[in-house]
GROMACS .gro file of C-alpha atoms in nm:
model
  121
    1PHE     CA    1  10.000  11.793  11.433
    2GLY     CA    2  10.348  11.658  11.503
    3SER     CA    3  10.442  11.562  11.855
    4SER     CA    4  10.820  11.553  11.823
    5ARG     CA    5  11.038  11.845  11.726
    6CYS     CA    6  11.381  11.826  11.570
    7GLY     CA    7  11.675  12.040  11.666
    8SER     CA    8  11.763  12.332  11.441
    9GLY     CA    9  12.047  12.145  11.272
   10SER     CA   10  11.895  11.799  11.244
   11HIS     CA   11  11.695  11.649  10.962
   12SER     CA   12  11.329  11.570  11.002
   13PRO     CA   13  11.124  11.286  10.854
   14TRP     CA   14  10.875  11.545  10.727
   15SER     CA   15  10.886  11.593  10.353
   16LEU     CA   16  10.720  11.842  10.126
   17VAL     CA   17  10.535  11.646   9.863
   18GLN     CA   18  10.370  11.904   9.646
   19ALA     CA   19  10.397  12.277   9.583
   20SER     CA   20  10.172  12.440   9.329
   21GLN     CA   21  10.063  12.784   9.200
   22PRO     CA   22  10.271  13.104   9.171
   23ALA     CA   23  10.330  13.344   9.461
   24SER     CA   24  10.060  13.591   9.351
   25GLN     CA   25   9.796  13.328   9.434
   26THR     CA   26   9.752  13.067   9.701
   27MET     CA   27  10.012  12.789   9.720
   28LYS     CA   28   9.911  12.450   9.851
   29LEU     CA   29  10.173  12.260  10.049
   30ASN     CA   30  10.113  11.892  10.111
   31ILE     CA   31  10.334  11.809  10.408
   32SER     CA   32  10.371  11.442  10.493
   33ASN     CA   33  10.549  11.228  10.748
   34PRO     CA   34  10.594  10.886  10.586
   35THR     CA   35  10.720  10.718  10.904
   36ALA     CA   36  10.397  10.801  11.088
   37GLY     CA   37  10.179  10.777  10.775
   38MET     CA   38  10.032  11.125  10.823
   39GLN     CA   39   9.986  11.412  10.581
   40LYS     CA   40   9.827  11.755  10.594
   41VAL     CA   41   9.755  12.020  10.329
   42PHE     CA   42   9.817  12.388  10.401
   43GLU     CA   43   9.713  12.680  10.181
   44ILE     CA   44   9.949  12.976  10.220
   45ASP     CA   45   9.887  13.324  10.077
   46ASP     CA   46  10.182  13.516  10.221
   47ASP     CA   47  10.458  13.576   9.963
   48LYS     CA   48  10.725  13.619  10.232
   49LYS     CA   49  10.655  13.274  10.374
   50LEU     CA   50  10.675  13.115  10.028
   51LEU     CA   51  10.992  13.288   9.909
   52PRO     CA   52  11.232  13.008  10.020
   53PHE     CA   53  11.039  12.754   9.810
   54PHE     CA   54  11.090  12.931   9.475
   55ASP     CA   55  11.366  12.827   9.231
   56LYS     CA   56  11.439  12.505   9.419
   57ARG     CA   57  11.497  12.166   9.260
   58MET     CA   58  11.339  11.840   9.359
   59ALA     CA   59  11.506  11.675   9.660
   60SER     CA   60  11.644  12.009   9.781
   61GLU     CA   61  11.590  12.091  10.146
   62VAL     CA   62  11.412  12.400  10.276
   63SER     CA   63  11.401  12.521  10.635
   64GLY     CA   64  11.053  12.526  10.787
   65ASP     CA   65  11.125  12.842  10.989
   66SER     CA   66  10.978  13.063  10.716
   67LEU     CA   67  10.633  12.899  10.749
   68GLY     CA   68  10.591  13.011  11.108
   69ASP     CA   69  10.653  12.899  11.463
   70GLU     CA   70  10.457  12.579  11.409
   71PHE     CA   71  10.733  12.440  11.183
   72LYS     CA   72  11.034  12.602  11.350
   73GLY     CA   73  11.326  12.359  11.353
   74TYR     CA   74  11.190  12.135  11.077
   75ILE     CA   75  11.366  12.079  10.745
   76PHE     CA   76  11.147  11.995  10.446
   77ARG     CA   77  11.252  11.805  10.134
   78ILE     CA   78  11.081  11.899   9.808
   79GLY     CA   79  10.943  11.577   9.662
   80GLY     CA   80  10.737  11.709   9.372
   81GLY     CA   81  10.504  11.976   9.247
   82ASN     CA   82  10.339  12.123   8.942
   83ASP     CA   83  10.309  12.453   8.756
   84LYS     CA   84  10.006  12.675   8.686
   85GLN     CA   85   9.885  12.453   8.402
   86GLY     CA   86   9.924  12.130   8.600
   87PHE     CA   87  10.240  11.990   8.442
   88PRO     CA   88  10.425  11.783   8.703
   89MET     CA   89  10.788  11.819   8.807
   90LYS     CA   90  11.012  11.534   8.697
   91GLN     CA   91  11.336  11.424   8.863
   92GLY     CA   92  11.640  11.462   8.640
   93ILE     CA   93  11.523  11.759   8.429
   94LEU     CA   94  11.778  12.027   8.512
   95CYS     CA   95  11.616  12.335   8.358
   96ASN     CA   96  11.353  12.575   8.492
   97HIS     CA   97  11.130  12.572   8.184
   98ARG     CA   98  10.916  12.302   8.025
   99VAL     CA   99  11.078  12.052   7.793
  100ARG     CA  100  10.916  11.802   7.558
  101LEU     CA  101  11.032  11.454   7.654
  102LEU     CA  102  10.976  11.131   7.464
  103PHE     CA  103  10.800  10.898   7.708
  104LYS     CA  104  10.792  10.521   7.676
  105LYS     CA  105  10.667  10.227   7.882
  106GLY     CA  106  10.786  10.230   8.241
  107MET     CA  107  10.852  10.604   8.268
  108SER     CA  108  10.667  10.813   8.525
  109CYS     CA  109  10.390  11.044   8.403
  110PHE     CA  110  10.306  10.811   8.111
  111ARG     CA  111  10.066  10.518   8.068
  112GLU     CA  112  10.115  10.309   7.755
  113ARG     CA  113   9.791  10.275   7.556
  114ARG     CA  114   9.919  10.027   7.295
  115LYS     CA  115  10.222   9.801   7.298
  116GLY     CA  116  10.535   9.983   7.181
  117CYS     CA  117  10.379  10.329   7.169
  118ARG     CA  118  10.580  10.631   7.273
  119LYS     CA  119  10.459  10.984   7.323
  120ARG     CA  120  10.626  11.322   7.326
  121LYS     CA  121  10.483  11.546   7.592
   0.00000   0.00000   0.00000
């Protein structure tokens, strides 16, 4: 899939865009390389491979060595994800549980239906 490999200490342009589902089920990883404009989705069932991805915040970096020899030497950046019910991760929320935010025009995850409307979700 990728033709160039990075050294073990260097950063890679590959970023992890989405991680979903708990470890007891299948987790889908959408791995993308924005510089080349490529992306690929992997479904991983092995809990040991997924362990480094748990309890990480957005923009944190995870070594690709745990996913197998194919990604050895890569470093992935977590760029987003969602939970079992489909609620997306949001940058700047510093707790591990869901919170009810008041959304307004211009915020991500919200589309204004009428002028001036806000919504708590």
